[in-house]
């Protein structure tokens, strides 16, 4: 259990069995009143945010969290299979947890997975991955402006916005945190 | 989170702080106040439910100089002011430090209305000394300190924002929580300085209750841009009532498992010997400097 005085920004706590993180924290003490701890709390599973005020005497549950490094292996229908290289345990994670991150999985990629009571709840990918552009309108030759964008499809079908000079076959780097184009790695031909 | 910056980057704010303090001293000197220094280490800090004093050997560091200031009033000093360090255990946050600078002033033959008049003259004067104008720039907003000040009664605020009236039926826990969750955010939007007044007698602390409305204390608090800046009273001068309030607080602190401080008998004797009707105020100087310098953290206005 945590005491209210342990609370701080970034601390992970448990509310009604759900793992949560404190995204904003403020110590307040209204004139002549009791010490209070104002928190903005994000549910790590649903992503929803609530405001909550704790009194100094309140106790807060500690979540049973574990972080593990796993290797991405292969897709299996709507699921994605990750492997623990030390135990060879295979763990299936669905799109409900991965969301758009599923488009940025690369075979043998090392990922960080957060488990709550042995259930995967959050996946952290390497910040950048590389993929090949499968489909886009031909680029304007010599146009190296990076602020004008056009749609393009990756080799796995995911659509992103790329600068005009990008062509089919080009290898690009994508920021997995934003899902956006970062830069070109090499030209296709 | 602290937004501590290296010492050299604090020059702008430290200069504002020095100008602010010089302007405060000049203001009170010009109005015939005597600046005093009372002990920082005291044997008997004022008993309040939610104030914890830092122990210092056989003594405590003061949470406020008020008990000594009032003894001076009793001895015939009619206008006194003090600016110096006060200490409160475990108070740490954007707006709190365990050690901070408090400005307190007191007037004999006066009440909380007179203290409000002082405050309404002081703040524009300080702002002018620092910025050359009485308009404060705070978090992207402009707040005129010499224009209108909005006054709200506590009962009205709770009825409007929280749906109940603490003056009629007091609930200490709900009073604090609803303040923080509903009323403080509403006040933070105000375009003028805000005076919140007529607190329930249960949170009178060292304030006098209204003679014709005894369920209400003659106490106000000042909020500027949502910042709680000062707390003022028509001071309680009745020795018996003061003794009863200290006794009630002693019981509450015992029940809550908090340290109980000895009674300040010299202070109670001064009330017994006769204190003139008087008003007083405590104003957080660090918070005032935060407003003047437009910075978000109390650490930003202190060198260390």
GROMACS .gro file of C-alpha atoms in nm:
model
  493
    1UNK     CA    1   0.000   0.000   0.000
    2UNK     CA    2   0.108   0.356  -0.066
    3UNK     CA    3   0.034   0.647   0.166
    4UNK     CA    4  -0.097   0.968   0.018
    5UNK     CA    5   0.242   1.127   0.082
    6UNK     CA    6   0.406   0.872  -0.154
    7UNK     CA    7   0.199   0.996  -0.448
    8UNK     CA    8   0.384   1.172  -0.728
    9UNK     CA    9   0.366   1.220  -1.102
   10UNK     CA   10   0.445   0.896  -1.286
   11UNK     CA   11   0.366   0.665  -0.994
   12UNK     CA   12   0.162   0.357  -1.088
   13UNK     CA   13  -0.123   0.272  -0.852
   14UNK     CA   14  -0.425   0.041  -0.851
   15UNK     CA   15  -0.787   0.160  -0.824
   16UNK     CA   16  -1.070  -0.094  -0.801
   17UNK     CA   17  -0.837  -0.360  -0.941
   18UNK     CA   18  -0.733  -0.152  -1.242
   19UNK     CA   19  -0.371  -0.045  -1.296
   20UNK     CA   20  -0.338   0.333  -1.330
   21UNK     CA   21  -0.068   0.596  -1.360
   22UNK     CA   22  -0.065   0.942  -1.203
   23UNK     CA   23  -0.025   1.188  -1.490
   24UNK     CA   24  -0.053   1.507  -1.287
   25UNK     CA   25  -0.003   1.570  -0.918
   26UNK     CA   26  -0.044   1.864  -0.685
   27UNK     CA   27  -0.014   1.908  -0.308
   28UNK     CA   28  -0.286   2.144  -0.189
   29UNK     CA   29  -0.388   2.275   0.150
   30UNK     CA   30  -0.685   2.510   0.142
   31UNK     CA   31  -0.651   2.786   0.404
   32UNK     CA   32  -0.657   2.638   0.755
   33UNK     CA   33  -0.773   2.307   0.603
   34UNK     CA   34  -0.629   1.959   0.573
   35UNK     CA   35  -0.347   1.856   0.339
   36UNK     CA   36  -0.488   1.710   0.017
   37UNK     CA   37  -0.328   1.542  -0.282
   38UNK     CA   38  -0.487   1.625  -0.618
   39UNK     CA   39  -0.418   1.365  -0.885
   40UNK     CA   40  -0.502   1.317  -1.251
   41UNK     CA   41  -0.510   0.943  -1.297
   42UNK     CA   42  -0.502   0.748  -1.622
   43UNK     CA   43  -0.636   0.394  -1.638
   44UNK     CA   44  -0.363   0.193  -1.813
   45UNK     CA   45  -0.613  -0.048  -1.969
   46UNK     CA   46  -0.896   0.175  -2.090
   47UNK     CA   47  -0.687   0.493  -2.126
   48UNK     CA   48  -0.960   0.696  -1.955
   49UNK     CA   49  -0.859   0.974  -1.716
   50UNK     CA   50  -1.015   1.081  -1.386
   51UNK     CA   51  -0.941   1.347  -1.125
   52UNK     CA   52  -0.912   1.222  -0.770
   53UNK     CA   53  -0.829   1.392  -0.440
   54UNK     CA   54  -0.667   1.194  -0.160
   55UNK     CA   55  -0.659   1.288   0.207
   56UNK     CA   56  -0.332   1.249   0.400
   57UNK     CA   57  -0.467   0.946   0.591
   58UNK     CA   58  -0.573   0.749   0.283
   59UNK     CA   59  -0.397   0.434   0.163
   60UNK     CA   60  -0.364   0.353  -0.205
   61UNK     CA   61  -0.321   0.005  -0.357
   62UNK     CA   62   0.005  -0.088  -0.522
   63UNK     CA   63  -0.042  -0.269  -0.855
   64UNK     CA   64   0.134  -0.598  -0.922
   65UNK     CA   65   0.331  -0.492  -1.228
   66UNK     CA   66   0.615  -0.662  -1.410
   67UNK     CA   67   0.814  -0.544  -1.710
   68UNK     CA   68   0.958  -0.807  -1.944
   69UNK     CA   69   1.168  -0.793  -2.259
   70UNK     CA   70   1.022  -1.018  -2.527
   71UNK     CA   71   1.095  -1.086  -2.892
   72UNK     CA   72   0.825  -1.043  -3.155
   73UNK     CA   73   0.784  -1.366  -3.357
   74UNK     CA   74   0.485  -1.379  -3.592
   75UNK     CA   75   0.120  -1.283  -3.640
   76UNK     CA   76  -0.142  -1.544  -3.560
   77UNK     CA   77  -0.480  -1.427  -3.689
   78UNK     CA   78  -0.588  -1.129  -3.477
   79UNK     CA   79  -0.314  -1.208  -3.228
   80UNK     CA   80   0.058  -1.141  -3.229
   81UNK     CA   81   0.302  -1.386  -3.077
   82UNK     CA   82   0.594  -1.278  -2.860
   83UNK     CA   83   0.863  -1.505  -2.722
   84UNK     CA   84   1.056  -1.497  -2.398
   85UNK     CA   85   1.408  -1.589  -2.511
   86UNK     CA   86   1.511  -1.727  -2.174
   87UNK     CA   87   1.209  -1.951  -2.108
   88UNK     CA   88   1.083  -1.997  -2.469
   89UNK     CA   89   0.739  -1.911  -2.336
   90UNK     CA   90   0.509  -1.776  -2.607
   91UNK     CA   91   0.275  -1.493  -2.527
   92UNK     CA   92  -0.020  -1.390  -2.744
   93UNK     CA   93  -0.117  -1.024  -2.747
   94UNK     CA   94  -0.421  -0.891  -2.932
   95UNK     CA   95  -0.492  -0.568  -3.115
   96UNK     CA   96  -0.691  -0.448  -2.812
   97UNK     CA   97  -0.357  -0.393  -2.637
   98UNK     CA   98  -0.139  -0.317  -2.939
   99UNK     CA   99  -0.366  -0.079  -3.129
  100UNK     CA  100  -0.178   0.087  -3.416
  101UNK     CA  101   0.149  -0.050  -3.281
  102UNK     CA  102   0.066  -0.376  -3.462
  103UNK     CA  103   0.167  -0.213  -3.791
  104UNK     CA  104   0.515  -0.140  -3.662
  105UNK     CA  105   0.606  -0.491  -3.542
  106UNK     CA  106   0.915  -0.629  -3.713
  107UNK     CA  107   1.022  -0.992  -3.685
  108UNK     CA  108   1.281  -1.050  -3.409
  109UNK     CA  109   1.228  -0.702  -3.272
  110UNK     CA  110   1.290  -0.661  -2.898
  111UNK     CA  111   0.994  -0.505  -2.720
  112UNK     CA  112   0.918  -0.408  -2.362
  113UNK     CA  113   0.591  -0.543  -2.227
  114UNK     CA  114   0.423  -0.438  -1.904
  115UNK     CA  115   0.220  -0.707  -1.727
  116UNK     CA  116  -0.046  -0.646  -1.463
  117UNK     CA  117  -0.125  -0.962  -1.266
  118UNK     CA  118   0.048  -1.153  -1.551
  119UNK     CA  119  -0.176  -0.995  -1.813
  120UNK     CA  120  -0.002  -0.785  -2.080
  121UNK     CA  121  -0.134  -0.428  -2.072
  122UNK     CA  122   0.121  -0.208  -2.244
  123UNK     CA  123   0.378  -0.264  -2.519
  124UNK     CA  124   0.673  -0.032  -2.576
  125UNK     CA  125   0.837  -0.063  -2.918
  126UNK     CA  126   1.177   0.068  -3.025
  127UNK     CA  127   1.125   0.439  -3.106
  128UNK     CA  128   1.208   0.394  -3.475
  129UNK     CA  129   1.149   0.114  -3.726
  130UNK     CA  130   1.220   0.086  -4.098
  131UNK     CA  131   0.974  -0.020  -4.364
  132UNK     CA  132   0.943  -0.011  -4.742
  133UNK     CA  133   0.692   0.205  -4.930
  134UNK     CA  134   0.469  -0.023  -5.136
  135UNK     CA  135   0.238   0.229  -5.297
  136UNK     CA  136   0.236   0.605  -5.353
  137UNK     CA  137   0.187   0.859  -5.632
  138UNK     CA  138   0.516   0.926  -5.816
  139UNK     CA  139   0.720   1.196  -5.646
  140UNK     CA  140   0.814   1.527  -5.795
  141UNK     CA  141   1.176   1.496  -5.898
  142UNK     CA  142   1.404   1.733  -5.714
  143UNK     CA  143   1.131   1.837  -5.471
  144UNK     CA  144   1.300   1.788  -5.136
  145UNK     CA  145   1.053   1.995  -4.932
  146UNK     CA  146   0.953   1.799  -4.626
  147UNK     CA  147   0.649   2.003  -4.531
  148UNK     CA  148   0.421   1.903  -4.817
  149UNK     CA  149   0.285   1.552  -4.765
  150UNK     CA  150   0.101   1.285  -4.968
  151UNK     CA  151  -0.046   0.948  -4.868
  152UNK     CA  152   0.157   0.628  -4.905
  153UNK     CA  153   0.107   0.263  -4.818
  154UNK     CA  154   0.366   0.054  -4.636
  155UNK     CA  155   0.447  -0.300  -4.746
  156UNK     CA  156   0.206  -0.424  -4.479
  157UNK     CA  157  -0.081  -0.202  -4.596
  158UNK     CA  158  -0.060   0.069  -4.328
  159UNK     CA  159  -0.118   0.418  -4.465
  160UNK     CA  160   0.101   0.711  -4.362
  161UNK     CA  161   0.177   1.061  -4.487
  162UNK     CA  162   0.515   1.107  -4.657
  163UNK     CA  163   0.691   1.399  -4.827
  164UNK     CA  164   0.642   1.443  -5.205
  165UNK     CA  165   0.991   1.314  -5.295
  166UNK     CA  166   0.925   0.964  -5.156
  167UNK     CA  167   0.873   0.693  -5.420
  168UNK     CA  168   0.759   0.333  -5.425
  169UNK     CA  169   1.041   0.106  -5.310
  170UNK     CA  170   1.198   0.370  -5.084
  171UNK     CA  171   1.294   0.258  -4.734
  172UNK     CA  172   1.166   0.498  -4.465
  173UNK     CA  173   1.201   0.534  -4.091
  174UNK     CA  174   0.883   0.566  -3.882
  175UNK     CA  175   0.849   0.698  -3.528
  176UNK     CA  176   0.650   0.430  -3.345
  177UNK     CA  177   0.542   0.673  -3.072
  178UNK     CA  178   0.353   0.894  -3.317
  179UNK     CA  179   0.308   0.652  -3.607
  180UNK     CA  180   0.448   0.921  -3.836
  181UNK     CA  181   0.715   0.933  -4.107
  182UNK     CA  182   1.054   1.040  -3.971
  183UNK     CA  183   1.301   1.028  -4.263
  184UNK     CA  184   1.416   0.834  -4.568
  185UNK     CA  185   1.675   0.561  -4.514
  186UNK     CA  186   1.747   0.470  -4.880
  187UNK     CA  187   1.603   0.512  -5.228
  188UNK     CA  188   1.428   0.217  -5.387
  189UNK     CA  189   1.582   0.247  -5.733
  190UNK     CA  190   0.776   1.850  -1.000
  191UNK     CA  191   1.029   2.112  -0.918
  192UNK     CA  192   1.129   2.350  -1.193
  193UNK     CA  193   1.456   2.440  -1.018
  194UNK     CA  194   1.686   2.635  -1.244
  195UNK     CA  195   2.054   2.704  -1.192
  196UNK     CA  196   2.131   2.989  -0.952
  197UNK     CA  197   2.254   3.230  -1.217
  198UNK     CA  198   1.927   3.201  -1.410
  199UNK     CA  199   1.732   3.324  -1.107
  200UNK     CA  200   1.861   3.681  -1.114
  201UNK     CA  201   1.543   3.829  -1.269
  202UNK     CA  202   1.320   3.671  -1.009
  203UNK     CA  203   1.551   3.749  -0.717
  204UNK     CA  204   1.555   4.114  -0.823
  205UNK     CA  205   1.174   4.117  -0.832
  206UNK     CA  206   1.174   3.957  -0.488
  207UNK     CA  207   1.407   4.223  -0.346
  208UNK     CA  208   1.206   4.508  -0.503
  209UNK     CA  209   0.884   4.357  -0.371
  210UNK     CA  210   1.018   4.332  -0.017
  211UNK     CA  211   1.161   4.684  -0.026
  212UNK     CA  212   0.824   4.815  -0.150
  213UNK     CA  213   0.640   4.634   0.131
  214UNK     CA  214   0.872   4.784   0.394
  215UNK     CA  215   0.841   5.133   0.245
  216UNK     CA  216   0.460   5.104   0.232
  217UNK     CA  217   0.427   5.019   0.600
  218UNK     CA  218   0.690   5.263   0.718
  219UNK     CA  219   0.509   5.542   0.535
  220UNK     CA  220   0.188   5.447   0.713
  221UNK     CA  221   0.340   5.458   1.057
  222UNK     CA  222   0.379   5.085   1.116
  223UNK     CA  223   0.658   4.965   1.342
  224UNK     CA  224   0.854   4.679   1.191
  225UNK     CA  225   0.924   4.416   1.456
  226UNK     CA  226   1.111   4.085   1.478
  227UNK     CA  227   0.971   3.822   1.712
  228UNK     CA  228   1.143   3.490   1.795
  229UNK     CA  229   1.161   3.226   1.527
  230UNK     CA  230   1.204   2.952   1.792
  231UNK     CA  231   0.907   2.946   2.028
  232UNK     CA  232   0.795   2.711   2.305
  233UNK     CA  233   0.425   2.711   2.219
  234UNK     CA  234   0.314   2.736   1.855
  235UNK     CA  235  -0.050   2.831   1.794
  236UNK     CA  236  -0.277   2.527   1.816
  237UNK     CA  237  -0.456   2.470   1.488
  238UNK     CA  238  -0.596   2.144   1.358
  239UNK     CA  239  -0.389   2.124   1.043
  240UNK     CA  240  -0.067   2.308   1.125
  241UNK     CA  241   0.234   2.102   1.231
  242UNK     CA  242   0.539   2.280   1.371
  243UNK     CA  243   0.895   2.170   1.307
  244UNK     CA  244   1.062   2.077   1.639
  245UNK     CA  245   1.383   2.266   1.726
  246UNK     CA  246   1.546   2.125   2.037
  247UNK     CA  247   1.321   2.204   2.333
  248UNK     CA  248   1.125   2.450   2.116
  249UNK     CA  249   0.946   2.465   1.782
  250UNK     CA  250   1.003   2.679   1.476
  251UNK     CA  251   0.713   2.920   1.448
  252UNK     CA  252   0.430   2.843   1.205
  253UNK     CA  253   0.333   3.212   1.233
  254UNK     CA  254   0.439   3.506   1.454
  255UNK     CA  255   0.078   3.589   1.547
  256UNK     CA  256   0.081   3.504   1.918
  257UNK     CA  257   0.381   3.732   1.978
  258UNK     CA  258   0.244   4.005   1.752
  259UNK     CA  259  -0.080   4.012   1.951
  260UNK     CA  260   0.112   4.044   2.277
  261UNK     CA  261   0.271   4.355   2.131
  262UNK     CA  262  -0.078   4.487   2.044
  263UNK     CA  263  -0.179   4.424   2.404
  264UNK     CA  264   0.122   4.626   2.521
  265UNK     CA  265   0.004   4.929   2.325
  266UNK     CA  266   0.183   4.898   1.990
  267UNK     CA  267  -0.098   4.998   1.758
  268UNK     CA  268   0.041   4.929   1.411
  269UNK     CA  269   0.300   4.655   1.371
  270UNK     CA  270   0.439   4.460   1.079
  271UNK     CA  271   0.679   4.169   1.042
  272UNK     CA  272   0.825   3.991   0.741
  273UNK     CA  273   1.026   3.679   0.806
  274UNK     CA  274   1.057   3.302   0.786
  275UNK     CA  275   0.789   3.062   0.908
  276UNK     CA  276   0.799   2.684   0.903
  277UNK     CA  277   0.537   2.416   0.848
  278UNK     CA  278   0.614   2.050   0.859
  279UNK     CA  279   0.559   1.837   0.547
  280UNK     CA  280   0.415   2.115   0.333
  281UNK     CA  281   0.574   2.081  -0.006
  282UNK     CA  282   0.435   2.145  -0.353
  283UNK     CA  283   0.393   2.406  -0.625
  284UNK     CA  284   0.259   2.650  -0.366
  285UNK     CA  285   0.416   2.521  -0.046
  286UNK     CA  286   0.760   2.495   0.110
  287UNK     CA  287   0.834   2.381   0.464
  288UNK     CA  288   1.024   2.709   0.507
  289UNK     CA  289   0.874   3.023   0.356
  290UNK     CA  290   0.846   3.396   0.407
  291UNK     CA  291   0.539   3.541   0.572
  292UNK     CA  292   0.424   3.901   0.595
  293UNK     CA  293   0.197   3.977   0.891
  294UNK     CA  294   0.057   4.309   0.999
  295UNK     CA  295  -0.182   4.410   1.274
  296UNK     CA  296  -0.383   4.719   1.361
  297UNK     CA  297  -0.538   4.808   1.696
  298UNK     CA  298  -0.884   4.973   1.703
  299UNK     CA  299  -0.951   4.804   1.370
  300UNK     CA  300  -1.115   4.499   1.216
  301UNK     CA  301  -1.092   4.289   0.901
  302UNK     CA  302  -1.242   4.569   0.689
  303UNK     CA  303  -0.951   4.799   0.780
  304UNK     CA  304  -0.706   4.522   0.696
  305UNK     CA  305  -0.876   4.484   0.358
  306UNK     CA  306  -0.829   4.856   0.293
  307UNK     CA  307  -0.455   4.816   0.372
  308UNK     CA  308  -0.431   4.516   0.140
  309UNK     CA  309  -0.608   4.696  -0.145
  310UNK     CA  310  -0.353   4.977  -0.118
  311UNK     CA  311  -0.047   4.757  -0.062
  312UNK     CA  312  -0.075   4.521  -0.359
  313UNK     CA  313  -0.105   4.787  -0.633
  314UNK     CA  314   0.183   4.978  -0.469
  315UNK     CA  315   0.408   4.671  -0.472
  316UNK     CA  316   0.312   4.582  -0.829
  317UNK     CA  317   0.389   4.940  -0.940
  318UNK     CA  318   0.727   4.930  -0.769
  319UNK     CA  319   0.814   4.612  -0.959
  320UNK     CA  320   0.647   4.667  -1.297
  321UNK     CA  321   0.555   5.036  -1.313
  322UNK     CA  322   0.186   4.939  -1.339
  323UNK     CA  323  -0.076   4.796  -1.106
  324UNK     CA  324  -0.175   4.538  -1.368
  325UNK     CA  325  -0.032   4.194  -1.309
  326UNK     CA  326   0.052   3.958  -1.597
  327UNK     CA  327  -0.012   3.611  -1.469
  328UNK     CA  328  -0.022   3.294  -1.678
  329UNK     CA  329  -0.116   3.484  -1.996
  330UNK     CA  330  -0.383   3.691  -1.820
  331UNK     CA  331  -0.396   4.052  -1.705
  332UNK     CA  332  -0.521   4.119  -1.354
  333UNK     CA  333  -0.572   4.477  -1.240
  334UNK     CA  334  -0.490   4.506  -0.870
  335UNK     CA  335  -0.622   4.863  -0.839
  336UNK     CA  336  -0.961   4.798  -0.998
  337UNK     CA  337  -1.263   4.616  -0.862
  338UNK     CA  338  -1.216   4.329  -0.614
  339UNK     CA  339  -1.491   4.068  -0.612
  340UNK     CA  340  -1.630   3.965  -0.273
  341UNK     CA  341  -1.794   3.626  -0.216
  342UNK     CA  342  -1.940   3.493   0.108
  343UNK     CA  343  -1.837   3.135   0.186
  344UNK     CA  344  -2.199   3.022   0.225
  345UNK     CA  345  -2.291   3.153  -0.121
  346UNK     CA  346  -1.990   2.989  -0.285
  347UNK     CA  347  -2.070   2.646  -0.142
  348UNK     CA  348  -2.439   2.675  -0.228
  349UNK     CA  349  -2.355   2.770  -0.586
  350UNK     CA  350  -2.070   2.526  -0.658
  351UNK     CA  351  -2.115   2.241  -0.412
  352UNK     CA  352  -2.488   2.242  -0.337
  353UNK     CA  353  -2.474   2.282   0.043
  354UNK     CA  354  -2.416   2.551   0.304
  355UNK     CA  355  -2.133   2.493   0.551
  356UNK     CA  356  -2.249   2.788   0.761
  357UNK     CA  357  -2.580   2.610   0.832
  358UNK     CA  358  -2.443   2.258   0.872
  359UNK     CA  359  -2.064   2.224   0.889
  360UNK     CA  360  -1.874   1.918   0.767
  361UNK     CA  361  -1.498   1.973   0.798
  362UNK     CA  362  -1.388   1.699   0.560
  363UNK     CA  363  -1.638   1.790   0.288
  364UNK     CA  364  -1.557   2.158   0.337
  365UNK     CA  365  -1.193   2.101   0.233
  366UNK     CA  366  -1.263   1.851  -0.047
  367UNK     CA  367  -1.538   2.057  -0.210
  368UNK     CA  368  -1.318   2.363  -0.184
  369UNK     CA  369  -1.038   2.194  -0.374
  370UNK     CA  370  -1.261   2.019  -0.629
  371UNK     CA  371  -1.529   2.278  -0.707
  372UNK     CA  372  -1.470   2.619  -0.559
  373UNK     CA  373  -1.096   2.679  -0.605
  374UNK     CA  374  -1.117   2.593  -0.979
  375UNK     CA  375  -1.411   2.833  -1.018
  376UNK     CA  376  -1.227   3.116  -0.839
  377UNK     CA  377  -0.916   3.056  -1.050
  378UNK     CA  378  -1.108   3.186  -1.354
  379UNK     CA  379  -1.191   3.523  -1.195
  380UNK     CA  380  -1.062   3.829  -1.380
  381UNK     CA  381  -1.030   4.034  -1.059
  382UNK     CA  382  -0.878   3.971  -0.716
  383UNK     CA  383  -1.130   3.773  -0.511
  384UNK     CA  384  -1.210   3.811  -0.142
  385UNK     CA  385  -1.378   3.511   0.018
  386UNK     CA  386  -1.533   3.612   0.346
  387UNK     CA  387  -1.757   3.515   0.638
  388UNK     CA  388  -1.624   3.168   0.707
  389UNK     CA  389  -1.819   2.924   0.925
  390UNK     CA  390  -1.735   2.967   1.294
  391UNK     CA  391  -1.593   2.612   1.294
  392UNK     CA  392  -1.298   2.734   1.084
  393UNK     CA  393  -1.261   3.068   1.258
  394UNK     CA  394  -0.921   2.965   1.403
  395UNK     CA  395  -0.814   3.287   1.578
  396UNK     CA  396  -1.086   3.510   1.434
  397UNK     CA  397  -1.372   3.679   1.615
  398UNK     CA  398  -1.728   3.571   1.535
  399UNK     CA  399  -1.975   3.832   1.413
  400UNK     CA  400  -2.161   3.980   1.710
  401UNK     CA  401  -2.495   3.974   1.521
  402UNK     CA  402  -2.427   3.650   1.330
  403UNK     CA  403  -2.228   3.423   1.567
  404UNK     CA  404  -2.226   3.125   1.326
  405UNK     CA  405  -1.994   3.328   1.099
  406UNK     CA  406  -1.634   3.435   1.166
  407UNK     CA  407  -1.492   3.773   1.066
  408UNK     CA  408  -1.231   3.618   0.843
  409UNK     CA  409  -1.145   3.666   0.477
  410UNK     CA  410  -0.901   3.514   0.234
  411UNK     CA  411  -0.758   3.676  -0.078
  412UNK     CA  412  -0.722   3.490  -0.409
  413UNK     CA  413  -0.546   3.636  -0.711
  414UNK     CA  414  -0.545   3.437  -1.033
  415UNK     CA  415  -0.649   3.135  -0.827
  416UNK     CA  416  -0.357   3.177  -0.587
  417UNK     CA  417  -0.446   3.180  -0.218
  418UNK     CA  418  -0.243   3.478  -0.106
  419UNK     CA  419  -0.356   3.599   0.236
  420UNK     CA  420  -0.576   3.525   0.535
  421UNK     CA  421  -0.716   3.806   0.754
  422UNK     CA  422  -0.915   3.825   1.076
  423UNK     CA  423  -1.088   4.054   1.311
  424UNK     CA  424  -0.882   3.902   1.589
  425UNK     CA  425  -1.039   3.707   1.870
  426UNK     CA  426  -0.969   3.902   2.192
  427UNK     CA  427  -1.191   3.709   2.435
  428UNK     CA  428  -0.955   3.507   2.663
  429UNK     CA  429  -1.221   3.254   2.763
  430UNK     CA  430  -1.329   3.177   2.409
  431UNK     CA  431  -0.966   3.156   2.300
  432UNK     CA  432  -0.892   2.908   2.580
  433UNK     CA  433  -1.195   2.699   2.477
  434UNK     CA  434  -1.085   2.694   2.113
  435UNK     CA  435  -0.732   2.586   2.210
  436UNK     CA  436  -0.881   2.311   2.430
  437UNK     CA  437  -1.107   2.187   2.149
  438UNK     CA  438  -0.811   2.185   1.913
  439UNK     CA  439  -0.598   1.998   2.168
  440UNK     CA  440  -0.867   1.725   2.177
  441UNK     CA  441  -0.887   1.705   1.798
  442UNK     CA  442  -0.509   1.686   1.761
  443UNK     CA  443  -0.487   1.414   2.026
  444UNK     CA  444  -0.755   1.211   1.848
  445UNK     CA  445  -0.580   1.252   1.514
  446UNK     CA  446  -0.251   1.136   1.669
  447UNK     CA  447  -0.080   1.472   1.610
  448UNK     CA  448   0.163   1.646   1.843
  449UNK     CA  449  -0.012   1.865   2.099
  450UNK     CA  450   0.170   2.188   2.177
  451UNK     CA  451   0.170   2.354   2.518
  452UNK     CA  452  -0.062   2.651   2.567
  453UNK     CA  453   0.106   2.988   2.525
  454UNK     CA  454   0.016   3.124   2.870
  455UNK     CA  455   0.185   3.458   2.804
  456UNK     CA  456  -0.045   3.506   2.505
  457UNK     CA  457  -0.354   3.404   2.704
  458UNK     CA  458  -0.246   3.640   2.985
  459UNK     CA  459  -0.219   3.922   2.731
  460UNK     CA  460  -0.579   3.852   2.621
  461UNK     CA  461  -0.681   3.845   2.986
  462UNK     CA  462  -0.512   4.177   3.055
  463UNK     CA  463  -0.704   4.321   2.763
  464UNK     CA  464  -0.636   4.335   2.392
  465UNK     CA  465  -0.781   4.627   2.198
  466UNK     CA  466  -1.018   4.536   1.915
  467UNK     CA  467  -0.777   4.455   1.633
  468UNK     CA  468  -0.738   4.314   1.288
  469UNK     CA  469  -0.450   4.119   1.142
  470UNK     CA  470  -0.337   3.935   0.833
  471UNK     CA  471  -0.083   3.681   0.712
  472UNK     CA  472   0.031   3.709   0.350
  473UNK     CA  473   0.258   3.460   0.170
  474UNK     CA  474   0.545   3.665   0.028
  475UNK     CA  475   0.680   3.381  -0.190
  476UNK     CA  476   0.341   3.346  -0.357
  477UNK     CA  477   0.321   3.721  -0.412
  478UNK     CA  478   0.662   3.708  -0.581
  479UNK     CA  479   0.541   3.414  -0.794
  480UNK     CA  480   0.253   3.633  -0.914
  481UNK     CA  481   0.482   3.931  -0.976
  482UNK     CA  482   0.742   3.723  -1.162
  483UNK     CA  483   0.481   3.507  -1.340
  484UNK     CA  484   0.647   3.177  -1.249
  485UNK     CA  485   0.465   2.850  -1.171
  486UNK     CA  486   0.663   2.701  -0.881
  487UNK     CA  487   0.753   2.835  -0.537
  488UNK     CA  488   1.106   2.699  -0.583
  489UNK     CA  489   1.141   2.945  -0.873
  490UNK     CA  490   1.125   3.246  -0.638
  491UNK     CA  491   1.379   3.119  -0.385
  492UNK     CA  492   1.753   3.116  -0.450
  493UNK     CA  493   1.788   2.780  -0.274
   0.00000   0.00000   0.00000
